[in-house]
CSV table of C-alpha atoms in Angstrom, one decimal:
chain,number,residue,atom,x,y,z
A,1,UNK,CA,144.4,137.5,113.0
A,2,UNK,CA,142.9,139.4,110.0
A,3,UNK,CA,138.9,138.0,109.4
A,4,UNK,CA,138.0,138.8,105.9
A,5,UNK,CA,134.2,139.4,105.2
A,6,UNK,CA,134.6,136.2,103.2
A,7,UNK,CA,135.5,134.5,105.9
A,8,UNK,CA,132.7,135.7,108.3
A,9,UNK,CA,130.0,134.7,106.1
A,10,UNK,CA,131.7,130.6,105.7
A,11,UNK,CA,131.6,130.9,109.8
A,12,UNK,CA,127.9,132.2,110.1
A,13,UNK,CA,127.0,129.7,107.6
A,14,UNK,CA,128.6,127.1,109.2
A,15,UNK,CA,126.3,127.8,112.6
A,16,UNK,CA,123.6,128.6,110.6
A,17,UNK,CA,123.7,125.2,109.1
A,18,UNK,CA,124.4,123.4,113.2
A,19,UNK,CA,121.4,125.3,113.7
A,20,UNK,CA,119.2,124.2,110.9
A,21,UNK,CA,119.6,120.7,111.5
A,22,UNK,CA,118.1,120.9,115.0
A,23,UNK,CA,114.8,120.7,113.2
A,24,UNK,CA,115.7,117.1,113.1
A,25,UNK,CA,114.4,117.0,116.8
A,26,UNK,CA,110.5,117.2,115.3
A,27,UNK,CA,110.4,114.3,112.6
A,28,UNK,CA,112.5,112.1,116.1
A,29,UNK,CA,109.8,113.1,118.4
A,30,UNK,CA,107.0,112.7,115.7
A,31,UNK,CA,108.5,109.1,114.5
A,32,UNK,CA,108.9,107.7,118.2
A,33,UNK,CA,104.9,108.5,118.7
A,34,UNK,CA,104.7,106.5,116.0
A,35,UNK,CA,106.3,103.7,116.7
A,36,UNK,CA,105.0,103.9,119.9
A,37,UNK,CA,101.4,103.5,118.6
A,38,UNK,CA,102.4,100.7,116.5
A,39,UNK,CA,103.6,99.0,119.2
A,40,UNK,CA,100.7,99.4,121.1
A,41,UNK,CA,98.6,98.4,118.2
A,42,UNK,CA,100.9,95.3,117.3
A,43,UNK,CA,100.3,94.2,121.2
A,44,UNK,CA,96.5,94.7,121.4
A,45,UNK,CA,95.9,93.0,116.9
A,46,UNK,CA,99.1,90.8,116.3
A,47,UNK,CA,97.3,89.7,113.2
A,48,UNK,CA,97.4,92.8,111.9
A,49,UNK,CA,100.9,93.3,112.1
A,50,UNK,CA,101.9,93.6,108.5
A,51,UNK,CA,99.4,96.2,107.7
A,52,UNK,CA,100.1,98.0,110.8
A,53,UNK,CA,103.7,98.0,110.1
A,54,UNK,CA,103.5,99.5,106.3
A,55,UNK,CA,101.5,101.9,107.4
A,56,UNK,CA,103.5,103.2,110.6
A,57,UNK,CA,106.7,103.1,107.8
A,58,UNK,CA,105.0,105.2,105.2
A,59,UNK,CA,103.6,107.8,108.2
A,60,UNK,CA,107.0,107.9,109.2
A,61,UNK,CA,108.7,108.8,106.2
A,62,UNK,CA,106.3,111.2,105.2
A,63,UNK,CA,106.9,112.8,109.0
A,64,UNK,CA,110.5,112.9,108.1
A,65,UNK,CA,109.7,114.9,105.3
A,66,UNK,CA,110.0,118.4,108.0
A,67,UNK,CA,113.8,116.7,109.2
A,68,UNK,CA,114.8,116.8,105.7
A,69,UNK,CA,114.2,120.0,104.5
A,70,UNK,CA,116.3,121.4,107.8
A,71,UNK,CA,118.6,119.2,106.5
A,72,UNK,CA,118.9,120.5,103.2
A,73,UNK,CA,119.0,123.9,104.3
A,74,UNK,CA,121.9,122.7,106.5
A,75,UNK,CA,123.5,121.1,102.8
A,76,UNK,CA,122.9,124.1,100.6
A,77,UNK,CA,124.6,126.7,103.5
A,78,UNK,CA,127.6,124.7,103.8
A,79,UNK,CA,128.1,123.5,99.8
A,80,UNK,CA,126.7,125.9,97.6
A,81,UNK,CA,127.0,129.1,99.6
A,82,UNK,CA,124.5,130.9,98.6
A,83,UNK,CA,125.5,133.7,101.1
A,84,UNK,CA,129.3,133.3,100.2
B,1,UNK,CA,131.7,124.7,91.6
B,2,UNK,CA,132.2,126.1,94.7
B,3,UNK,CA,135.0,124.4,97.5
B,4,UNK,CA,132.9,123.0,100.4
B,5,UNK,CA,134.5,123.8,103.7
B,6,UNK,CA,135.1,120.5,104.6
B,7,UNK,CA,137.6,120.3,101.8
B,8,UNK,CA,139.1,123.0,102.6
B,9,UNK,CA,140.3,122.2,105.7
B,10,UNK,CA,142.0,119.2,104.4
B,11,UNK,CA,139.7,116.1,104.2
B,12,UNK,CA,140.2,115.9,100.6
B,13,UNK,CA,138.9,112.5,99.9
B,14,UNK,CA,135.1,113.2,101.0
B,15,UNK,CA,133.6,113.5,97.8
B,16,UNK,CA,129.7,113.4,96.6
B,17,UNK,CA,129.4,116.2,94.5
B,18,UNK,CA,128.0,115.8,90.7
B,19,UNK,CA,130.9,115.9,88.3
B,20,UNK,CA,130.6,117.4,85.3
B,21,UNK,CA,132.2,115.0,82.5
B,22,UNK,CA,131.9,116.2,79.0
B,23,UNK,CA,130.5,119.4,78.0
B,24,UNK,CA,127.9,119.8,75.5
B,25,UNK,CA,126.7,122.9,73.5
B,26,UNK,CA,122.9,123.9,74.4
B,27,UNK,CA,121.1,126.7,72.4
B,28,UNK,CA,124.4,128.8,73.1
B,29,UNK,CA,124.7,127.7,76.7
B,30,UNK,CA,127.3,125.4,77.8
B,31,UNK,CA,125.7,122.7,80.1
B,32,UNK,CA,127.3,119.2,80.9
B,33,UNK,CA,126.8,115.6,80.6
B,34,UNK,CA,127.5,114.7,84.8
B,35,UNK,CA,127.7,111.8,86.2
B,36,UNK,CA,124.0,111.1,87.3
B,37,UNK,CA,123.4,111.0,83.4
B,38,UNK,CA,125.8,108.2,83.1
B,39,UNK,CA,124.1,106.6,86.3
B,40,UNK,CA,121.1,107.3,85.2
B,41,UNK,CA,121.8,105.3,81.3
B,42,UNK,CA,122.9,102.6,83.5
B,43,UNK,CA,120.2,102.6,85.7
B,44,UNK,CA,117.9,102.2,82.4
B,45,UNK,CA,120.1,100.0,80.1
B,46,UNK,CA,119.8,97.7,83.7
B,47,UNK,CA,115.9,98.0,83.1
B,48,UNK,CA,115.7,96.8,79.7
B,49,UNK,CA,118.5,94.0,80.1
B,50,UNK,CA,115.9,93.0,82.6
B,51,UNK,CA,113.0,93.8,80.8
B,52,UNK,CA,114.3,92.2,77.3
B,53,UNK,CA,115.6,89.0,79.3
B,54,UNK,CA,111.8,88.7,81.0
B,55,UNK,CA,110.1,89.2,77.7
B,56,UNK,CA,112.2,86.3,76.0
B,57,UNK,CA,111.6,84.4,79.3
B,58,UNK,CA,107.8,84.6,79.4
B,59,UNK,CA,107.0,83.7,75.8
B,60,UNK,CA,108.6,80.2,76.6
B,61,UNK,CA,106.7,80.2,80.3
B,62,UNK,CA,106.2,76.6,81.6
B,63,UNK,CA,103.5,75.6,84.2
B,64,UNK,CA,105.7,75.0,87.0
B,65,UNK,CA,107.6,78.7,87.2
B,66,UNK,CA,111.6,77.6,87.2
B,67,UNK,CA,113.9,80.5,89.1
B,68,UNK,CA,113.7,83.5,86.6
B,69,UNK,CA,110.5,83.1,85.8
B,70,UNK,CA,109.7,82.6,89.5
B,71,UNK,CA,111.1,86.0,90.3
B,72,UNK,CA,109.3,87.9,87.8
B,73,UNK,CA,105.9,86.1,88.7
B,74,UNK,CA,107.0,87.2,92.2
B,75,UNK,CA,107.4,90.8,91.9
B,76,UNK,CA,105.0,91.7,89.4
B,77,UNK,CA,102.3,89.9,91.6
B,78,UNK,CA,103.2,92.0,94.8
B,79,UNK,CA,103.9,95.0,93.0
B,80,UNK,CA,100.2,94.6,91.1
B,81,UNK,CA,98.9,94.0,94.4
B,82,UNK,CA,99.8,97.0,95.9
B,83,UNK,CA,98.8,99.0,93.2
B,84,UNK,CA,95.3,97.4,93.1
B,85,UNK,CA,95.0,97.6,96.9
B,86,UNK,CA,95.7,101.4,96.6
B,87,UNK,CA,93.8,102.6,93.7
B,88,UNK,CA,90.6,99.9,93.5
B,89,UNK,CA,89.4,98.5,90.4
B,90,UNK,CA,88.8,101.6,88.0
B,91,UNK,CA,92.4,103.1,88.3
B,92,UNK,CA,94.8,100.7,88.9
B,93,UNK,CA,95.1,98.9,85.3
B,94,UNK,CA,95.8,102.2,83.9
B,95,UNK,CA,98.2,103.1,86.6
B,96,UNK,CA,99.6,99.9,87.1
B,97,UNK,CA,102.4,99.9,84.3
B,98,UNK,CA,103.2,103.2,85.2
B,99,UNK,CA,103.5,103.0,88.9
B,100,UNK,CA,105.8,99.2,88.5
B,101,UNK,CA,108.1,101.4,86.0
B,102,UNK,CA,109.3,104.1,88.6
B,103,UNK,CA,108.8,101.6,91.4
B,104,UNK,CA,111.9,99.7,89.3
B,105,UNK,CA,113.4,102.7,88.4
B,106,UNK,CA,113.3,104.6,91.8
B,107,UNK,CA,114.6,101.4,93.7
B,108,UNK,CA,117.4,100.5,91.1
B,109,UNK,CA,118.4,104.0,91.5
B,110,UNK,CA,118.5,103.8,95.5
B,111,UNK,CA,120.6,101.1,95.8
B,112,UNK,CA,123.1,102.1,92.7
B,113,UNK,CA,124.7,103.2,95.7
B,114,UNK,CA,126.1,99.8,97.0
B,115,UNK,CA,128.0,99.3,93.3
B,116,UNK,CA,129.8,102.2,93.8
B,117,UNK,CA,127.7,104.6,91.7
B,118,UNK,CA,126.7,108.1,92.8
B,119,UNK,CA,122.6,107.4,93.2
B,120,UNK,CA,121.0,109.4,90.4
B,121,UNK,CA,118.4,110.1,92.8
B,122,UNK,CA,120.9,112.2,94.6
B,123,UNK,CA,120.2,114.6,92.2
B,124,UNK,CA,116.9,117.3,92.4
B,125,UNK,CA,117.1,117.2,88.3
B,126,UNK,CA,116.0,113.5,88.3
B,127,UNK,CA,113.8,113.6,91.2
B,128,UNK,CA,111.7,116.9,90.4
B,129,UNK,CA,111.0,115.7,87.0
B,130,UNK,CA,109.2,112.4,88.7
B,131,UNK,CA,107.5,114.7,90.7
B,132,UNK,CA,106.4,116.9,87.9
B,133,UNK,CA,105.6,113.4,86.3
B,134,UNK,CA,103.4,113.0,88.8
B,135,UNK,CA,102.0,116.7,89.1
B,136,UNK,CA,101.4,116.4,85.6
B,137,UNK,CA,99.4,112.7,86.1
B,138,UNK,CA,97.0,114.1,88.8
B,139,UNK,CA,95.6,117.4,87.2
B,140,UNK,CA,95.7,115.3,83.5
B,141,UNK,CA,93.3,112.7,85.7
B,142,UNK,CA,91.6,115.5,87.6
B,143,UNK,CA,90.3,117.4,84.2
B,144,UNK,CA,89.5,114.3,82.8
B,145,UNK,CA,87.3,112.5,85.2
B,146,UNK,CA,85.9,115.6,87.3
B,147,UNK,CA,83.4,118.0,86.4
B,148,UNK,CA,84.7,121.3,86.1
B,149,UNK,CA,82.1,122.3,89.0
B,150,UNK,CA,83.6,119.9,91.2
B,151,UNK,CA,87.0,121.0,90.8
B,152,UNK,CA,86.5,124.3,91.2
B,153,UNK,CA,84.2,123.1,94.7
B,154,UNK,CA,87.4,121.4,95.8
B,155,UNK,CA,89.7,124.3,95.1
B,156,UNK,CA,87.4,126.6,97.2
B,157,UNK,CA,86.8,123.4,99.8
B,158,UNK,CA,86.3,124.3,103.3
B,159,UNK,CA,84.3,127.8,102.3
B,160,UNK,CA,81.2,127.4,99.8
B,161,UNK,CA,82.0,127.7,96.0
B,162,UNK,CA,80.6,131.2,95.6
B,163,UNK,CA,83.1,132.5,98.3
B,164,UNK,CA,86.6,131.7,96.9
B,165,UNK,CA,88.8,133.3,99.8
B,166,UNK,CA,90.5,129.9,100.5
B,167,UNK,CA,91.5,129.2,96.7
B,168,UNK,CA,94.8,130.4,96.9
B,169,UNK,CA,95.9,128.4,99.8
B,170,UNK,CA,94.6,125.6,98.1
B,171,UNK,CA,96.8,126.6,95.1
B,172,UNK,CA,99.7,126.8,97.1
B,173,UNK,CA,98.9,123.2,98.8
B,174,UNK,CA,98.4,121.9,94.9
B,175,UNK,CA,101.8,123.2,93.6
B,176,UNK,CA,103.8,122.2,97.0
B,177,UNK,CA,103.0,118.3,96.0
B,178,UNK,CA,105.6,118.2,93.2
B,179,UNK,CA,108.2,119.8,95.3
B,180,UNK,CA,107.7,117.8,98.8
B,181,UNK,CA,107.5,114.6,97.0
B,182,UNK,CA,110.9,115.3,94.9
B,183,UNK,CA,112.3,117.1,98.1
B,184,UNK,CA,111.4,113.6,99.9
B,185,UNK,CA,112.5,111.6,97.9
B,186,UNK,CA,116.1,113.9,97.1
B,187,UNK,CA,117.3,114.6,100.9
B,188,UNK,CA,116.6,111.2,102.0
B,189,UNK,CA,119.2,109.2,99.2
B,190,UNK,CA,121.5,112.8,99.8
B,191,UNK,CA,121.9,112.6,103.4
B,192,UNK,CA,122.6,108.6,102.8
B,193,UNK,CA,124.9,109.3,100.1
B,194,UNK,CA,126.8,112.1,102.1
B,195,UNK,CA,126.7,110.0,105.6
B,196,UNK,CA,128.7,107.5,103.1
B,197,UNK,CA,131.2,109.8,101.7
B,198,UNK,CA,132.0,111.0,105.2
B,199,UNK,CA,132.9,107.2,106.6
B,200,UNK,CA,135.0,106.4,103.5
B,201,UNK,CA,136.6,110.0,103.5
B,202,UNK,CA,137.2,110.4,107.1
B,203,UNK,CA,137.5,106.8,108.7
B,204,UNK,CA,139.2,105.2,105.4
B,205,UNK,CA,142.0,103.8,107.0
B,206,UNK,CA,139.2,102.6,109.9
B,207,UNK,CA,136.1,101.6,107.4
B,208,UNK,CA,136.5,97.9,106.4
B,209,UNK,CA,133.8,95.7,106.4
B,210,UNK,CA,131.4,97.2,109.2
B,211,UNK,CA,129.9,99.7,107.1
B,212,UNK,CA,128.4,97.2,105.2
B,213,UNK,CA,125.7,97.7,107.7
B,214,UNK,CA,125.4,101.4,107.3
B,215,UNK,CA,125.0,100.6,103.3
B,216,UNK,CA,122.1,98.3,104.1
B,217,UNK,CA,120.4,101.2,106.3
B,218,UNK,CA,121.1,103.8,103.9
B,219,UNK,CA,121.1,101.8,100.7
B,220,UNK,CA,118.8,98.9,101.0
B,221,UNK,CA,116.5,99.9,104.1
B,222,UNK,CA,115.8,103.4,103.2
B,223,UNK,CA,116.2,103.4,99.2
B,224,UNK,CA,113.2,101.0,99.8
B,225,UNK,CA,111.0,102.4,102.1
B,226,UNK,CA,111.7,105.7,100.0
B,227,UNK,CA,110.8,104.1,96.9
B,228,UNK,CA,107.4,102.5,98.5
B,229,UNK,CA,106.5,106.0,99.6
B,230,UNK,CA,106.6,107.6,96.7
B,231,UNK,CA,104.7,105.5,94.5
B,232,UNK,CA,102.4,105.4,97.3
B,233,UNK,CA,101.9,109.1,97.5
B,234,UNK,CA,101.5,108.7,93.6
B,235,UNK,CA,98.8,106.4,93.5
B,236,UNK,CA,97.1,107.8,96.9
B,237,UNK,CA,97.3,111.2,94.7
B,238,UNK,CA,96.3,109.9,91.5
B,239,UNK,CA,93.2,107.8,92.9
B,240,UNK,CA,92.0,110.9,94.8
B,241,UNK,CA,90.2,112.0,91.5
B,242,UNK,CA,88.7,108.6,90.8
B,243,UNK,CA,84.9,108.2,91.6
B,244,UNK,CA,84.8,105.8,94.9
B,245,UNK,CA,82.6,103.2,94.1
């Protein structure tokens, strides 16, 4: 089996990009205390839910910010090949 | 453009790349018209159907609001009170026409996805120039309402103003707003647009009717929450150089 250098780079790439997206572990760990705390907030102020709720949303979307940039790193290795 | 990998080894119907459609002559370089400009004139002739059709609707309002009129009443209330409840007094009727606009825009974009078009915010080009909108809005607001002294305190912020070691990380922290917020914004309606084109490219013998629920996670849910957060950010930005009263 004859491995051209072309092809060595799409292969690295392609475990360069598995490995990128493990940064989504972070933004899941991050969003669960989150929720968590909303949770616990919901139980302890019911009347508050609403505001508790938009505000746990909007802190975990900007936490999921991290996630998305391993997951655009992941995107750009496999489509545009920079490398390749 | 390059062949992705995955259609190269034979999965030749995944497909959410940008096509190029027609090209077009530009100062001697040869860039094209894709097809998130042809989303994105949709997007926009959408926005002033709706915007023409609420205009006619308004100048003949009645007391009792029938169903058009009802919905308009309906969003630009909320949207005005979120805009108010984020910015105060001072800010938000400057801000308020602005912030509704992309809040429209950014949310008709998002869920172009369920009528078959490719999201425009799926591209950075569309989403780095609202950030740079943006970017543009908070130092325009910054010179304008803050002494020069105050700015430069800020800049220098943790240290005192005569020691200005901190000033370029604060530079750095100032120029990564534009590109977080359009980097937000881009990778979340991407990775819902690709997660897409994988279960109608892979499963589309498999995909009927159930993925209706993926498109309201990835099209309705997220598109929305996306959309809140940016304006958020915007106006949570913007405010930030407004006097608290």
């Amino acid at each position: 089996m004859n491995i051209s250098g072309h092809d060595l780079i799409m292969a690295c790439s392609a475990i360069g990009a598995g490995l990128a997206v493990i940064a989504g572990i972070g933004p899941g760990i991050g969003q669960g205390i989150a929720a968590g705390h909303g949770a616990a907030a919901v139980g302890r102020n019911p009347g508050a839910k609403g505001d508790i709720m938009s505000t746990m949303l909007l802190g975990q979307a900007v936490a999921e910010t991290t996630g998305l940039y391993g997951l655009l790193i992941a995107m750009l290795l496999l489509f545009v090949q920079p490398l390749g | 453009m390059s062949h992705a990998i995955l259609m190269e080894s034979g999965a030749n119907d995944i497909d959410f790349m940008i096509h190029g459609l027609i090209p077009v002559n530009f100062f001697g370089h040869e860039v094209w018209i894709t097809t998130s400009h042809v989303c994105i004139l949709i997007v926009v002739l959408l926005m002033l159907a709706l915007g023409i059709a609420g205009n006619i609707k308004m100048r003949h309002a009645t007391e009792v609001p029938g169903g058009f009129q009802n919905i308009l009443e309906l969003l630009v209330e909320k949207l005005e009170g979120i805009v108010y409840g984020t910015m105060g007094r001072v800010a938000a009727p400057k801000f308020a026409n602005y912030i509704l606009t992309i809040f429209i825009f950014i949310f008709l974009s998002n869920i172009s996805g369920l009528f078959g078009l490719r999201p425009p915010t799926a591209d950075y080009g569309t989403t780095l120039a609202l950030g740079l909108i943006t970017f543009s809005l908070i130092h325009i607001t910054q010179f304008k309402n803050l002494p020069l002294k105050q700015i430069w305190k800020d800049m220098c912020s943790p240290l005192p103003p005569w020691l200005p070691i901190w000033f370029p990380i604060n530079l750095i922290s100032e120029i990564a707003v534009p590109i977080s917020l359009s980097l937000r914004l881009f990778a979340n309606v991407l990775s819902g647009t690709v997660m897409m084109a994988l279960v109608y490219g892979l499963l589309s013998k498999l995909a009927i009717i159930w993925p209706a629920a993926l498109h309201l996670y990835f099209d309705l849910f997220s598109g929305a929450i996306q959309t809140y957060v940016f304006c958020m950010l915007t106006m949570t930005y913007i405010s930030q150089n407004y006097e608290t009263e």
